[in-house]
Amino acid sequence: VHHQYLPPGRTLFQGVAQLPPGHYLLAERGQRKVERYWSLDFPRQPATTAPPEELEEQLAARLDEAVRLRLRADVPLGAYLSGGLDSSLVAALASRHSPRPLPCFCISFAHAPYDERHAAERVARHLDAPLHLVELSQDRLLELLPEAVTMSEGLAIGGQLPAKLALARAAREAGVKAVLVGEGADELLGGYPHLLMDFRRAAGLSACSHGDTISSGVMVPSARAPHLPQVVALLGAVPSFLSAKAAFGATLAELLRPEVRETWAKRDPFAALLAEVGVEANLEGRHPVDQAAWLWSQLALGRYILETLGDGTEMAASLEGRVPFLDHTVAELCCQIPVEQKIRPVESAHDGDELMAKAVLRNVAKPLLPTE
């Protein structure tokens, strides 16, 4: 309730644990041990001194290879296409290696700003790819919610969970058995509004509206958040998304029975969370944006986006999700790219205070996608 994401290793079921990200379990002769085999490792400051053009070329090559490898299949493939930069780039790269464009699947909502069908249609026309639109009403989302929660066995942060279930089923009904998706780019390349807020604070820029009504109150603070002294002590500042979670969690906590709230009266859920994920070893000396991205990856990406929204809805439809941005060679390179190359001031802005997210990825995408 307090931060809306389960810590690594936890589940909603008593007596059931889960392997944390990047770990394996070895069971041998009655003994078992859990060990880490890989870690998302953002470098201590300063980061690499390689020229920006060289890093862009490496990113383009590694991402292209990651997509090519994920097109290996003896079953029909497709792609999720929101019309955003990440999924559009994955679909465009796939079209270079596939004999024909992959069928694409997009959710269409009844109301702005959620509906992205026009952007997806523009990209599909550019790629000459068939586009399957899954139209969803608010009523249909509510109808699907109980089943989506049951299938995914996780906490539903918003209406995207039943939407993803409907999307996965549409792909499966169209004969597709595996889909390429664009998850992971926002974490690795500074795409989220809350990471832009962290960049502003670290760079000493004035705060401004993030302009993202979808994220407001869920990923970026929309109300005064509770003070989190343990987080400040460990990280120097509170990541914006964690402030949003604390504010939202304080509201949710009021819905709990008094005896449940009392059990947490003398406990700090955020201090317990940071201790469990091991922030001191993984975040000391890192840029504040990298700190926030790593912590978000351990909680939101690992426990919600990939597991609940991804595997949970896809497996319920007998569908496999493939994630090129999270190829380990792509992820390792992205970690080495300086934050200042991921998030840049917009040169045309009058006050010089507007920021461009995922700047390095936009340069990679320019030859492959429509300008808009």
PDB file of N, CA, C and O in Angstrom, residues 5-9 20-23 36 38-41 187 241 273 276-279 282-283 292-304:
ATOM      1  N   TYR A   5       4.449  -1.201  -4.941  1.00  0.00           N
ATOM      2  CA  TYR A   5       5.183  -2.258  -5.630  1.00  0.00           C
ATOM      3  C   TYR A   5       5.754  -3.226  -4.605  1.00  0.00           C
ATOM      4  O   TYR A   5       6.315  -2.805  -3.589  1.00  0.00           O
ATOM      5  N   LEU A   6       5.637  -4.506  -4.889  1.00  0.00           N
ATOM      6  CA  LEU A   6       6.231  -5.496  -3.999  1.00  0.00           C
ATOM      7  C   LEU A   6       7.752  -5.441  -4.092  1.00  0.00           C
ATOM      8  O   LEU A   6       8.301  -5.301  -5.191  1.00  0.00           O
ATOM      9  N   PRO A   7       8.448  -5.569  -2.972  1.00  0.00           N
ATOM     10  CA  PRO A   7       9.918  -5.633  -3.032  1.00  0.00           C
ATOM     11  C   PRO A   7      10.362  -6.900  -3.764  1.00  0.00           C
ATOM     12  O   PRO A   7       9.624  -7.890  -3.836  1.00  0.00           O
ATOM     13  N   PRO A   8      11.573  -6.889  -4.331  1.00  0.00           N
ATOM     14  CA  PRO A   8      12.089  -8.100  -4.983  1.00  0.00           C
ATOM     15  C   PRO A   8      12.096  -9.270  -4.020  1.00  0.00           C
ATOM     16  O   PRO A   8      12.443  -9.130  -2.853  1.00  0.00           O
ATOM     17  N   GLY A   9      11.690 -10.433  -4.509  1.00  0.00           N
ATOM     18  CA  GLY A   9      11.672 -11.621  -3.671  1.00  0.00           C
ATOM     19  C   GLY A   9      10.345 -11.888  -2.993  1.00  0.00           C
ATOM     20  O   GLY A   9      10.098 -12.991  -2.502  1.00  0.00           O
ATOM     21  N   PRO A  20      14.672 -12.735  -6.988  1.00  0.00           N
ATOM     22  CA  PRO A  20      14.865 -11.318  -7.323  1.00  0.00           C
ATOM     23  C   PRO A  20      15.447 -11.195  -8.735  1.00  0.00           C
ATOM     24  O   PRO A  20      15.988 -12.159  -9.287  1.00  0.00           O
ATOM     25  N   PRO A  21      15.370 -10.003  -9.311  1.00  0.00           N
ATOM     26  CA  PRO A  21      15.933  -9.804 -10.656  1.00  0.00           C
ATOM     27  C   PRO A  21      17.407 -10.180 -10.711  1.00  0.00           C
ATOM     28  O   PRO A  21      18.184  -9.865  -9.808  1.00  0.00           O
ATOM     29  N   GLY A  22      17.801 -10.875 -11.783  1.00  0.00           N
ATOM     30  CA  GLY A  22      19.207 -11.208 -11.989  1.00  0.00           C
ATOM     31  C   GLY A  22      19.754 -12.272 -11.068  1.00  0.00           C
ATOM     32  O   GLY A  22      20.965 -12.364 -10.883  1.00  0.00           O
ATOM     33  N   HIS A  23      18.919 -13.113 -10.496  1.00  0.00           N
ATOM     34  CA  HIS A  23      19.344 -14.173  -9.580  1.00  0.00           C
ATOM     35  C   HIS A  23      18.937 -15.540 -10.111  1.00  0.00           C
ATOM     36  O   HIS A  23      18.018 -15.663 -10.917  1.00  0.00           O
ATOM     37  N   ARG A  36      23.256 -14.079  -7.266  1.00  0.00           N
ATOM     38  CA  ARG A  36      23.126 -13.134  -8.371  1.00  0.00           C
ATOM     39  C   ARG A  36      24.043 -13.537  -9.524  1.00  0.00           C
ATOM     40  O   ARG A  36      25.196 -13.894  -9.307  1.00  0.00           O
ATOM     41  N   TRP A  38      23.686 -11.493 -12.636  1.00  0.00           N
ATOM     42  CA  TRP A  38      23.789 -10.286 -13.474  1.00  0.00           C
ATOM     43  C   TRP A  38      23.149  -9.126 -12.735  1.00  0.00           C
ATOM     44  O   TRP A  38      22.202  -9.317 -11.965  1.00  0.00           O
ATOM     45  N   SER A  39      23.681  -7.949 -12.973  1.00  0.00           N
ATOM     46  CA  SER A  39      23.135  -6.770 -12.309  1.00  0.00           C
ATOM     47  C   SER A  39      23.071  -5.608 -13.280  1.00  0.00           C
ATOM     48  O   SER A  39      23.988  -5.418 -14.095  1.00  0.00           O
ATOM     49  N   LEU A  40      21.992  -4.839 -13.188  1.00  0.00           N
ATOM     50  CA  LEU A  40      21.887  -3.584 -13.927  1.00  0.00           C
ATOM     51  C   LEU A  40      22.769  -2.574 -13.201  1.00  0.00           C
ATOM     52  O   LEU A  40      22.440  -2.119 -12.108  1.00  0.00           O
ATOM     53  N   ASP A  41      23.900  -2.244 -13.792  1.00  0.00           N
ATOM     54  CA  ASP A  41      24.934  -1.506 -13.079  1.00  0.00           C
ATOM     55  C   ASP A  41      25.205  -0.159 -13.740  1.00  0.00           C
ATOM     56  O   ASP A  41      25.914  -0.077 -14.744  1.00  0.00           O
ATOM     57  N   GLU A 187      13.416   3.241 -18.818  1.00  0.00           N
ATOM     58  CA  GLU A 187      14.289   3.045 -17.667  1.00  0.00           C
ATOM     59  C   GLU A 187      15.749   3.284 -18.021  1.00  0.00           C
ATOM     60  O   GLU A 187      16.506   3.903 -17.261  1.00  0.00           O
ATOM     61  N   PHE A 241       9.478   9.680  -8.395  1.00  0.00           N
ATOM     62  CA  PHE A 241       8.447   8.645  -8.431  1.00  0.00           C
ATOM     63  C   PHE A 241       8.169   8.114  -7.035  1.00  0.00           C
ATOM     64  O   PHE A 241       7.034   7.753  -6.707  1.00  0.00           O
ATOM     65  N   LEU A 273      12.033  -0.874   2.572  1.00  0.00           N
ATOM     66  CA  LEU A 273      12.134  -1.163   1.149  1.00  0.00           C
ATOM     67  C   LEU A 273      13.563  -0.980   0.645  1.00  0.00           C
ATOM     68  O   LEU A 273      14.113  -1.850  -0.034  1.00  0.00           O
ATOM     69  N   GLU A 276      15.901  -3.655   1.728  1.00  0.00           N
ATOM     70  CA  GLU A 276      15.690  -4.946   1.067  1.00  0.00           C
ATOM     71  C   GLU A 276      16.266  -4.968  -0.344  1.00  0.00           C
ATOM     72  O   GLU A 276      16.754  -6.005  -0.804  1.00  0.00           O
ATOM     73  N   VAL A 277      16.217  -3.843  -1.043  1.00  0.00           N
ATOM     74  CA  VAL A 277      16.729  -3.844  -2.416  1.00  0.00           C
ATOM     75  C   VAL A 277      18.226  -3.540  -2.477  1.00  0.00           C
ATOM     76  O   VAL A 277      18.835  -3.643  -3.542  1.00  0.00           O
ATOM     77  N   GLY A 278      18.832  -3.154  -1.365  1.00  0.00           N
ATOM     78  CA  GLY A 278      20.283  -2.967  -1.332  1.00  0.00           C
ATOM     79  C   GLY A 278      20.772  -1.735  -2.041  1.00  0.00           C
ATOM     80  O   GLY A 278      21.692  -1.798  -2.855  1.00  0.00           O
ATOM     81  N   VAL A 279      20.217  -0.575  -1.697  1.00  0.00           N
ATOM     82  CA  VAL A 279      20.564   0.637  -2.433  1.00  0.00           C
ATOM     83  C   VAL A 279      21.989   1.105  -2.161  1.00  0.00           C
ATOM     84  O   VAL A 279      22.625   1.704  -3.028  1.00  0.00           O
ATOM     85  N   ASN A 282      24.386  -0.446  -4.605  1.00  0.00           N
ATOM     86  CA  ASN A 282      24.101  -0.250  -6.024  1.00  0.00           C
ATOM     87  C   ASN A 282      23.966   1.209  -6.452  1.00  0.00           C
ATOM     88  O   ASN A 282      24.001   1.496  -7.656  1.00  0.00           O
ATOM     89  N   LEU A 283      23.809   2.130  -5.506  1.00  0.00           N
ATOM     90  CA  LEU A 283      23.492   3.500  -5.883  1.00  0.00           C
ATOM     91  C   LEU A 283      24.488   4.541  -5.388  1.00  0.00           C
ATOM     92  O   LEU A 283      24.424   5.696  -5.806  1.00  0.00           O
ATOM     93  N   ALA A 292      17.440   6.873  -9.488  1.00  0.00           N
ATOM     94  CA  ALA A 292      15.999   6.701  -9.621  1.00  0.00           C
ATOM     95  C   ALA A 292      15.659   5.612 -10.638  1.00  0.00           C
ATOM     96  O   ALA A 292      14.749   4.803 -10.427  1.00  0.00           O
ATOM     97  N   ALA A 293      16.394   5.589 -11.763  1.00  0.00           N
ATOM     98  CA  ALA A 293      16.131   4.583 -12.798  1.00  0.00           C
ATOM     99  C   ALA A 293      16.418   3.182 -12.284  1.00  0.00           C
ATOM    100  O   ALA A 293      15.669   2.235 -12.573  1.00  0.00           O
ATOM    101  N   TRP A 294      17.502   3.015 -11.519  1.00  0.00           N
ATOM    102  CA  TRP A 294      17.818   1.688 -10.967  1.00  0.00           C
ATOM    103  C   TRP A 294      16.748   1.243  -9.987  1.00  0.00           C
ATOM    104  O   TRP A 294      16.270   0.102 -10.044  1.00  0.00           O
ATOM    105  N   LEU A 295      16.344   2.142  -9.101  1.00  0.00           N
ATOM    106  CA  LEU A 295      15.337   1.781  -8.103  1.00  0.00           C
ATOM    107  C   LEU A 295      14.001   1.472  -8.771  1.00  0.00           C
ATOM    108  O   LEU A 295      13.318   0.497  -8.411  1.00  0.00           O
ATOM    109  N   TRP A 296      13.633   2.276  -9.754  1.00  0.00           N
ATOM    110  CA  TRP A 296      12.396   2.024 -10.511  1.00  0.00           C
ATOM    111  C   TRP A 296      12.470   0.663 -11.210  1.00  0.00           C
ATOM    112  O   TRP A 296      11.486  -0.075 -11.256  1.00  0.00           O
ATOM    113  N   SER A 297      13.632   0.317 -11.747  1.00  0.00           N
ATOM    114  CA  SER A 297      13.786  -0.957 -12.450  1.00  0.00           C
ATOM    115  C   SER A 297      13.599  -2.142 -11.513  1.00  0.00           C
ATOM    116  O   SER A 297      13.044  -3.173 -11.910  1.00  0.00           O
ATOM    117  N   GLN A 298      14.067  -2.010 -10.273  1.00  0.00           N
ATOM    118  CA  GLN A 298      13.920  -3.092  -9.314  1.00  0.00           C
ATOM    119  C   GLN A 298      12.466  -3.281  -8.887  1.00  0.00           C
ATOM    120  O   GLN A 298      12.041  -4.397  -8.574  1.00  0.00           O
ATOM    121  N   LEU A 299      11.710  -2.194  -8.866  1.00  0.00           N
ATOM    122  CA  LEU A 299      10.337  -2.240  -8.347  1.00  0.00           C
ATOM    123  C   LEU A 299       9.302  -2.261  -9.463  1.00  0.00           C
ATOM    124  O   LEU A 299       8.608  -3.247  -9.661  1.00  0.00           O
ATOM    125  N   ALA A 300       9.207  -1.164 -10.205  1.00  0.00           N
ATOM    126  CA  ALA A 300       8.157  -1.049 -11.214  1.00  0.00           C
ATOM    127  C   ALA A 300       8.412  -1.933 -12.425  1.00  0.00           C
ATOM    128  O   ALA A 300       7.526  -2.659 -12.876  1.00  0.00           O
ATOM    129  N   LEU A 301       9.629  -1.865 -12.974  1.00  0.00           N
ATOM    130  CA  LEU A 301       9.913  -2.653 -14.172  1.00  0.00           C
ATOM    131  C   LEU A 301       9.911  -4.140 -13.868  1.00  0.00           C
ATOM    132  O   LEU A 301       9.226  -4.926 -14.533  1.00  0.00           O
ATOM    133  N   GLY A 302      10.677  -4.544 -12.860  1.00  0.00           N
ATOM    134  CA  GLY A 302      10.815  -5.969 -12.576  1.00  0.00           C
ATOM    135  C   GLY A 302       9.569  -6.609 -12.008  1.00  0.00           C
ATOM    136  O   GLY A 302       9.243  -7.753 -12.341  1.00  0.00           O
ATOM    137  N   ARG A 303       8.869  -5.878 -11.149  1.00  0.00           N
ATOM    138  CA  ARG A 303       7.747  -6.486 -10.436  1.00  0.00           C
ATOM    139  C   ARG A 303       6.389  -6.185 -11.052  1.00  0.00           C
ATOM    140  O   ARG A 303       5.427  -6.905 -10.781  1.00  0.00           O
ATOM    141  N   TYR A 304       6.285  -5.124 -11.833  1.00  0.00           N
ATOM    142  CA  TYR A 304       4.969  -4.751 -12.359  1.00  0.00           C
ATOM    143  C   TYR A 304       4.940  -4.776 -13.888  1.00  0.00           C
ATOM    144  O   TYR A 304       4.151  -5.504 -14.483  1.00  0.00           O
TER     145      TYR A 304
END
